PDB file of C-alpha atoms and ligand atoms in Angstrom:
ATOM      1  CA  MET A 247      -1.988 -15.054  49.333  1.00 53.00           C
ATOM      2  CA  TRP A 248      -2.546 -11.564  48.076  1.00 54.00           C
ATOM      3  CA  SER A 249      -5.562 -11.126  45.959  1.00 67.00           C
ATOM      4  CA  GLY A 250      -6.036  -7.462  46.487  1.00 78.00           C
ATOM      5  CA  HIS A 251      -9.700  -7.989  46.703  1.00 90.00           C
ATOM      6  CA  PRO A 252     -11.609  -7.084  49.983  1.00 95.00           C
ATOM      7  CA  ASN A 253     -13.899  -9.814  51.408  1.00 95.00           C
ATOM      8  CA  GLU A 254     -17.280  -9.774  49.786  1.00 94.00           C
ATOM      9  CA  ALA A 255     -19.100  -9.662  53.181  1.00 96.00           C
ATOM     10  CA  LEU A 256     -17.247  -6.517  54.065  1.00 97.00           C
ATOM     11  CA  VAL A 257     -18.162  -4.770  50.927  1.00 96.00           C
ATOM     12  CA  ARG A 258     -21.881  -5.797  51.248  1.00 96.00           C
ATOM     13  CA  GLU A 259     -22.250  -5.087  55.043  1.00 96.00           C
ATOM     14  CA  ILE A 260     -20.135  -1.978  55.480  1.00 95.00           C
ATOM     15  CA  GLY A 261     -20.227  -0.280  52.012  1.00 88.00           C
ATOM     16  CA  SER A 262     -23.146   1.982  52.978  1.00 91.00           C
ATOM     17  CA  LEU A 263     -21.819   3.075  56.439  1.00 96.00           C
ATOM     18  CA  THR A 264     -20.456   6.606  57.030  1.00 97.00           C
ATOM     19  CA  PRO A 265     -16.572   6.193  57.336  1.00 98.00           C
ATOM     20  CA  GLY A 266     -15.091   6.831  60.779  1.00 98.00           C
ATOM     21  CA  THR A 267     -12.496   4.929  62.671  1.00 98.00           C
ATOM     22  CA  ALA A 268     -11.893   1.262  62.010  1.00 98.00           C
ATOM     23  CA  LEU A 269      -9.941  -1.686  63.505  1.00 98.00           C
ATOM     24  CA  ASP A 270      -9.177  -4.644  61.229  1.00 98.00           C
ATOM     25  CA  VAL A 271      -8.382  -7.582  63.509  1.00 98.00           C
ATOM     26  CA  GLY A 272      -6.027 -10.191  61.924  1.00 97.00           C
ATOM     27  CA  CYS A 273      -5.839  -8.041  58.731  1.00 98.00           C
ATOM     28  CA  GLY A 274      -3.557 -10.552  56.911  1.00 96.00           C
ATOM     29  CA  GLU A 275      -2.246  -9.013  53.664  1.00 96.00           C
ATOM     30  CA  GLY A 276      -4.530  -6.033  54.154  1.00 97.00           C
ATOM     31  CA  ALA A 277      -7.028  -5.983  51.327  1.00 96.00           C
ATOM     32  CA  ASP A 278      -9.927  -5.130  53.631  1.00 97.00           C
ATOM     33  CA  ALA A 279      -8.003  -2.381  55.462  1.00 98.00           C
ATOM     34  CA  ILE A 280      -6.939  -0.843  52.214  1.00 98.00           C
ATOM     35  CA  TRP A 281     -10.476  -0.974  50.879  1.00 97.00           C
ATOM     36  CA  LEU A 282     -11.874   0.756  54.020  1.00 98.00           C
ATOM     37  CA  ALA A 283      -9.165   3.467  53.912  1.00 97.00           C
ATOM     38  CA  ARG A 284      -9.922   4.115  50.159  1.00 96.00           C
ATOM     39  CA  LEU A 285     -13.567   4.752  51.359  1.00 97.00           C
ATOM     40  CA  GLY A 286     -12.340   7.312  53.836  1.00 97.00           C
ATOM     41  CA  TRP A 287     -12.140   5.209  56.972  1.00 98.00           C
ATOM     42  CA  THR A 288      -9.172   5.905  59.406  1.00 98.00           C
ATOM     43  CA  VAL A 289      -7.887   2.352  59.724  1.00 98.00           C
ATOM     44  CA  ASP A 290      -5.776   0.605  62.381  1.00 98.00           C
ATOM     45  CA  ALA A 291      -4.958  -2.878  61.135  1.00 98.00           C
ATOM     46  CA  ILE A 292      -3.411  -5.496  63.505  1.00 98.00           C
ATOM     47  CA  ASP A 293      -1.875  -8.825  62.770  1.00 98.00           C
ATOM     48  CA  VAL A 294       0.657 -11.141  64.464  1.00 97.00           C
ATOM     49  CA  SER A 295       2.344 -11.976  61.204  1.00 97.00           C
ATOM     50  CA  ALA A 296       5.119  -9.550  60.195  1.00 98.00           C
ATOM     51  CA  LYS A 297       5.297 -11.138  56.721  1.00 97.00           C
ATOM     52  CA  ALA A 298       1.532 -10.457  56.118  1.00 97.00           C
ATOM     53  CA  LEU A 299       1.895  -7.011  57.345  1.00 98.00           C
ATOM     54  CA  ALA A 300       4.868  -6.265  55.030  1.00 97.00           C
ATOM     55  CA  ARG A 301       2.823  -7.288  52.114  1.00 96.00           C
ATOM     56  CA  ALA A 302      -0.074  -5.210  53.393  1.00 97.00           C
ATOM     57  CA  GLU A 303       2.126  -2.198  53.683  1.00 97.00           C
ATOM     58  CA  GLN A 304       3.367  -2.744  50.129  1.00 96.00           C
ATOM     59  CA  GLY A 305      -0.213  -3.016  48.875  1.00 96.00           C
ATOM     60  CA  ALA A 306      -1.250   0.279  50.665  1.00 96.00           C
ATOM     61  CA  ALA A 307       1.765   2.085  49.157  1.00 96.00           C
ATOM     62  CA  GLN A 308       0.831   0.878  45.729  1.00 95.00           C
ATOM     63  CA  GLU A 309      -2.761   2.086  46.168  1.00 93.00           C
ATOM     64  CA  GLY A 310      -1.563   5.318  47.678  1.00 96.00           C
ATOM     65  CA  VAL A 311      -3.628   4.916  50.850  1.00 96.00           C
ATOM     66  CA  GLU A 312      -2.682   5.193  54.517  1.00 98.00           C
ATOM     67  CA  VAL A 313      -3.389   2.537  57.064  1.00 98.00           C
ATOM     68  CA  SER A 314      -1.788   2.274  60.478  1.00 98.00           C
ATOM     69  CA  TRP A 315      -0.326  -1.321  60.364  1.00 98.00           C
ATOM     70  CA  ARG A 316       0.355  -2.666  63.821  1.00 98.00           C
ATOM     71  CA  HIS A 317       2.341  -5.769  64.555  1.00 98.00           C
ATOM     72  CA  HIS A 318       0.455  -7.307  67.603  1.00 97.00           C
ATOM     73  CA  GLY A 319      -2.303  -9.553  68.537  1.00 96.00           C
ATOM     74  CA  LEU A 320      -5.757  -8.515  69.622  1.00 97.00           C
ATOM     75  CA  GLU A 321      -4.867  -9.506  73.096  1.00 95.00           C
ATOM     76  CA  ASP A 322      -2.305  -6.670  73.139  1.00 95.00           C
ATOM     77  CA  LEU A 323      -4.753  -4.013  71.903  1.00 96.00           C
ATOM     78  CA  PRO A 324      -4.487  -0.817  73.954  1.00 94.00           C
ATOM     79  CA  THR A 325      -7.527  -0.668  76.229  1.00 89.00           C
ATOM     80  CA  ASN A 326      -8.130   3.092  75.780  1.00 87.00           C
ATOM     81  CA  THR A 327      -9.263   2.972  72.139  1.00 89.00           C
ATOM     82  CA  ALA A 328     -12.691   2.319  70.697  1.00 97.00           C
ATOM     83  CA  TYR A 329     -13.574   2.222  67.016  1.00 98.00           C
ATOM     84  CA  ASP A 330     -16.722   2.985  64.939  1.00 98.00           C
ATOM     85  CA  LEU A 331     -16.084  -0.313  63.178  1.00 98.00           C
ATOM     86  CA  VAL A 332     -14.325  -3.429  64.306  1.00 98.00           C
ATOM     87  CA  SER A 333     -14.090  -6.015  61.685  1.00 98.00           C
ATOM     88  CA  ALA A 334     -12.572  -9.501  61.945  1.00 98.00           C
ATOM     89  CA  PHE A 335     -12.540 -11.837  59.004  1.00 97.00           C
ATOM     90  CA  TYR A 336     -11.764 -15.521  59.563  1.00 95.00           C
ATOM     91  CA  PRO A 337      -9.952 -14.644  62.777  1.00 94.00           C
ATOM     92  CA  ALA A 338      -7.917 -17.338  64.306  1.00 92.00           C
ATOM     93  CA  LEU A 339      -8.144 -16.287  67.979  1.00 95.00           C
ATOM     94  CA  LEU A 340      -7.042 -18.804  70.561  1.00 94.00           C
ATOM     95  CA  ARG A 341      -9.780 -19.839  73.025  1.00 90.00           C
ATOM     96  CA  ALA A 342      -7.090 -20.392  75.622  1.00 85.00           C
ATOM     97  CA  ASP A 343      -6.886 -16.671  76.024  1.00 79.00           C
ATOM     98  CA  GLY A 344     -10.171 -16.328  78.057  1.00 82.00           C
ATOM     99  CA  SER A 345     -10.362 -12.479  77.631  1.00 93.00           C
ATOM    100  CA  VAL A 346      -9.984 -12.172  73.950  1.00 96.00           C
ATOM    101  CA  ILE A 347     -13.660 -11.949  73.201  1.00 97.00           C
ATOM    102  CA  ASP A 348     -14.060  -9.184  75.756  1.00 96.00           C
ATOM    103  CA  THR A 349     -11.219  -7.423  74.138  1.00 97.00           C
ATOM    104  CA  LEU A 350     -12.831  -7.671  70.766  1.00 97.00           C
ATOM    105  CA  LEU A 351     -16.159  -6.350  71.983  1.00 98.00           C
ATOM    106  CA  ASP A 352     -14.666  -3.538  74.199  1.00 97.00           C
ATOM    107  CA  ALA A 353     -12.894  -2.186  71.014  1.00 98.00           C
ATOM    108  CA  VAL A 354     -16.234  -1.200  69.574  1.00 98.00           C
ATOM    109  CA  ALA A 355     -17.330   2.407  70.450  1.00 98.00           C
ATOM    110  CA  GLU A 356     -20.913   3.192  71.514  1.00 98.00           C
ATOM    111  CA  GLY A 357     -22.913   3.321  68.380  1.00 98.00           C
ATOM    112  CA  GLY A 358     -20.197   1.517  66.594  1.00 98.00           C
ATOM    113  CA  THR A 359     -20.407  -1.707  64.459  1.00 98.00           C
ATOM    114  CA  LEU A 360     -18.860  -5.106  65.019  1.00 98.00           C
ATOM    115  CA  LEU A 361     -18.526  -7.359  61.961  1.00 98.00           C
ATOM    116  CA  VAL A 362     -17.187 -10.876  62.527  1.00 98.00           C
ATOM    117  CA  VAL A 363     -17.068 -13.433  59.768  1.00 98.00           C
ATOM    118  CA  HIS A 364     -16.043 -17.105  60.046  1.00 97.00           C
ATOM    119  CA  HIS A 365     -16.061 -19.962  57.609  1.00 94.00           C
ATOM    120  CA  ALA A 366     -19.213 -22.070  57.865  1.00 94.00           C
ATOM    121  CA  HIS A 367     -19.237 -25.876  57.882  1.00 91.00           C
ATOM    122  CA  VAL A 368     -15.543 -26.245  58.809  1.00 89.00           C
ATOM    123  CA  ASP A 369     -14.476 -29.859  58.141  1.00 88.00           C
ATOM    124  CA  ARG A 370     -12.636 -30.705  61.566  1.00 91.00           C
ATOM    125  CA  ALA A 371     -11.103 -33.934  60.236  1.00 92.00           C
ATOM    126  CA  ARG A 372      -9.663 -32.121  57.216  1.00 90.00           C
ATOM    127  CA  ALA A 373      -8.423 -29.346  59.473  1.00 90.00           C
ATOM    128  CA  LEU A 374      -6.774 -31.819  61.830  1.00 93.00           C
ATOM    129  CA  GLU A 375      -5.028 -33.487  58.856  1.00 93.00           C
ATOM    130  CA  HIS A 376      -3.494 -29.899  58.241  1.00 88.00           C
ATOM    131  CA  GLY A 377      -2.421 -29.715  61.881  1.00 91.00           C
ATOM    132  CA  PHE A 378      -5.113 -27.295  62.898  1.00 87.00           C
ATOM    133  CA  ASP A 379      -7.820 -27.986  65.481  1.00 93.00           C
ATOM    134  CA  PRO A 380     -10.820 -25.688  65.042  1.00 92.00           C
ATOM    135  CA  ASP A 381     -11.898 -26.399  68.606  1.00 93.00           C
ATOM    136  CA  ASP A 382      -8.735 -24.532  69.820  1.00 94.00           C
ATOM    137  CA  TYR A 383     -10.067 -21.319  68.348  1.00 95.00           C
ATOM    138  CA  VAL A 384     -12.888 -18.832  69.321  1.00 96.00           C
ATOM    139  CA  ARG A 385     -16.078 -19.930  67.489  1.00 95.00           C
ATOM    140  CA  HIS A 386     -18.482 -17.740  65.769  1.00 96.00           C
ATOM    141  CA  GLU A 387     -21.196 -18.877  68.277  1.00 95.00           C
ATOM    142  CA  ASP A 388     -18.883 -17.899  71.175  1.00 95.00           C
ATOM    143  CA  ILE A 389     -18.923 -14.255  69.939  1.00 97.00           C
ATOM    144  CA  LEU A 390     -22.634 -14.292  69.229  1.00 97.00           C
ATOM    145  CA  ALA A 391     -23.349 -15.652  72.753  1.00 97.00           C
ATOM    146  CA  ALA A 392     -21.183 -12.914  74.242  1.00 97.00           C
ATOM    147  CA  LEU A 393     -23.409 -10.044  72.839  1.00 98.00           C
ATOM    148  CA  ALA A 394     -25.688  -9.185  75.725  1.00 96.00           C
ATOM    149  CA  PRO A 395     -28.932  -7.830  74.387  1.00 95.00           C
ATOM    150  CA  ILE A 396     -28.742  -4.975  76.833  1.00 96.00           C
ATOM    151  CA  ASP A 397     -25.710  -3.631  75.092  1.00 97.00           C
ATOM    152  CA  TRP A 398     -26.004  -4.861  71.461  1.00 98.00           C
ATOM    153  CA  THR A 399     -28.409  -4.951  68.576  1.00 98.00           C
ATOM    154  CA  ILE A 400     -27.822  -7.919  66.327  1.00 98.00           C
ATOM    155  CA  GLU A 401     -28.328  -6.609  62.728  1.00 97.00           C
ATOM    156  CA  GLN A 402     -27.259  -9.669  60.861  1.00 95.00           C
ATOM    157  CA  ALA A 403     -26.471 -13.254  61.905  1.00 96.00           C
ATOM    158  CA  GLY A 404     -26.425 -16.204  59.627  1.00 95.00           C
ATOM    159  CA  GLU A 405     -24.896 -17.983  56.682  1.00 95.00           C
ATOM    160  CA  SER A 406     -24.079 -16.275  53.341  1.00 92.00           C
ATOM    161  CA  ALA A 407     -22.621 -17.713  50.217  1.00 87.00           C
ATOM    162  CA  ARG A 408     -19.345 -16.418  49.115  1.00 81.00           C
ATOM    163  CA  THR A 409     -17.305 -16.661  45.938  1.00 76.00           C
ATOM    164  CA  ALA A 410     -14.378 -18.778  47.089  1.00 66.00           C
ATOM    165  CA  PRO A 411     -10.948 -17.471  46.027  1.00 63.00           C
ATOM    166  CA  GLN A 412      -8.437 -19.617  44.194  1.00 59.00           C
ATOM    167  CA  GLY A 413      -5.734 -21.199  46.458  1.00 57.00           C
ATOM    168  CA  PRO A 414      -5.813 -22.558  49.995  1.00 56.00           C
ATOM    169  CA  GLY A 415      -9.240 -21.184  50.825  1.00 59.00           C
ATOM    170  CA  ALA A 416     -10.987 -22.511  47.710  1.00 61.00           C
ATOM    171  CA  HIS A 417     -13.017 -25.052  49.623  1.00 67.00           C
ATOM    172  CA  HIS A 418     -14.761 -22.410  51.826  1.00 72.00           C
ATOM    173  CA  HIS A 419     -17.964 -21.447  50.011  1.00 81.00           C
ATOM    174  CA  THR A 420     -20.100 -20.251  52.888  1.00 94.00           C
ATOM    175  CA  ASP A 421     -19.592 -17.501  55.432  1.00 95.00           C
ATOM    176  CA  LEU A 422     -21.055 -17.119  58.884  1.00 97.00           C
ATOM    177  CA  VAL A 423     -21.684 -13.411  59.186  1.00 98.00           C
ATOM    178  CA  LEU A 424     -22.383 -11.524  62.367  1.00 98.00           C
ATOM    179  CA  ARG A 425     -23.051  -7.812  62.284  1.00 98.00           C
ATOM    180  CA  ALA A 426     -24.019  -6.081  65.465  1.00 98.00           C
ATOM    181  CA  SER A 427     -24.074  -2.472  66.697  1.00 98.00           C
ATOM    182  CA  ARG A 428     -23.197  -1.403  70.291  1.00 98.00           C
ATOM    183  CA  LYS A 429     -26.143   0.543  71.832  1.00 98.00           C
ATOM    184  CA  VAL A 430     -25.461   4.018  73.077  1.00 97.00           C
ATOM    185  CA  THR A 431     -25.928   4.324  76.859  1.00 91.00           C
ATOM    186  CA  ALA A 432     -28.064   7.241  78.038  1.00 78.00           C
TER     187      ALA A 432
HETATM  188  C1  SAM B 273      -7.236 -16.757  58.173  1.00 91.53           C
HETATM  189  S1  SAM B 273      -6.295 -15.279  58.258  1.00 91.53           S
HETATM  190  C2  SAM B 273      -7.391 -14.087  57.659  1.00 91.53           C
HETATM  191  C3  SAM B 273      -6.713 -12.859  57.089  1.00 91.53           C
HETATM  192  C4  SAM B 273      -7.648 -11.679  56.646  1.00 91.53           C
HETATM  193  N1  SAM B 273      -8.625 -11.207  57.681  1.00 91.53           N
HETATM  194  C5  SAM B 273      -8.467 -12.155  55.467  1.00 91.53           C
HETATM  195  O1  SAM B 273      -9.706 -12.085  55.533  1.00 91.53           O
HETATM  196  O2  SAM B 273      -7.805 -12.634  54.432  1.00 91.53           O
HETATM  197  C6  SAM B 273      -6.124 -15.010  59.983  1.00 91.53           C
HETATM  198  C7  SAM B 273      -5.168 -13.933  60.378  1.00 91.53           C
HETATM  199  O3  SAM B 273      -5.229 -13.638  61.732  1.00 91.53           O
HETATM  200  C8  SAM B 273      -3.933 -13.471  62.248  1.00 91.53           C
HETATM  201  N2  SAM B 273      -3.912 -13.717  63.714  1.00 91.53           N
HETATM  202  C9  SAM B 273      -3.771 -14.830  64.337  1.00 91.53           C
HETATM  203  N3  SAM B 273      -3.847 -14.668  65.648  1.00 91.53           N
HETATM  204  C10 SAM B 273      -4.093 -13.322  65.928  1.00 91.53           C
HETATM  205  C11 SAM B 273      -4.348 -12.526  67.008  1.00 91.53           C
HETATM  206  N4  SAM B 273      -4.201 -13.023  68.226  1.00 91.53           N
HETATM  207  N5  SAM B 273      -4.493 -11.169  66.819  1.00 91.53           N
HETATM  208  C12 SAM B 273      -4.504 -10.695  65.643  1.00 91.53           C
HETATM  209  N6  SAM B 273      -4.284 -11.317  64.511  1.00 91.53           N
HETATM  210  C13 SAM B 273      -4.126 -12.736  64.663  1.00 91.53           C
HETATM  211  C14 SAM B 273      -3.067 -14.372  61.372  1.00 91.53           C
HETATM  212  O4  SAM B 273      -1.766 -13.886  61.375  1.00 91.53           O
HETATM  213  C15 SAM B 273      -3.720 -14.270  60.031  1.00 91.53           C
HETATM  214  O5  SAM B 273      -3.175 -13.267  59.273  1.00 91.53           O
END
């Protein structure tokens, strides 16, 4: 559901970074990608939903900003590109694809930033009632565990309150925020 507002944690965590290249993973209707582009980031935004991307494209046109909207999943990201910022808000990445975390991490350039945010305290029983099993998806702690200290500096990891939007996500009041930077090799 289009709100047009970027996620709060994106604004808080990234607002002071110098713009460069960015990848928004699972961009949905594009508010984060549009916000980044307005700040001067060169943004590629990917999502598997053509419907979401169509709305995102419309939103960008209304705002007069350019984003490269790409209709594919993270698993089909070209391997030869790395970004100064990779952000993934509430990504629904299937665990069955064993390499998806590597693909996410490999997309961050040396010196670049990874920002991953999930909902905290997910009620599995409630999710199952809605036909969705959280255990099928990559968890926040899976990504945290994959960040080898030799390659990454964890800058932020923990819970953070968020202003829940109206609509389907209204019961999610807390974010799990992970911000890390990839070390530059000598
Ligand atoms: C919960 S929504 C979050 C959308 C947006 N990031 C936000 O904060 O509003 C998850 C999004 O991930 C997309 N998605 C699901 N699987 C994906 C994949 N393998 N690669 C990229 N995007 C995916 C969905 O289509 C959906 O738009």
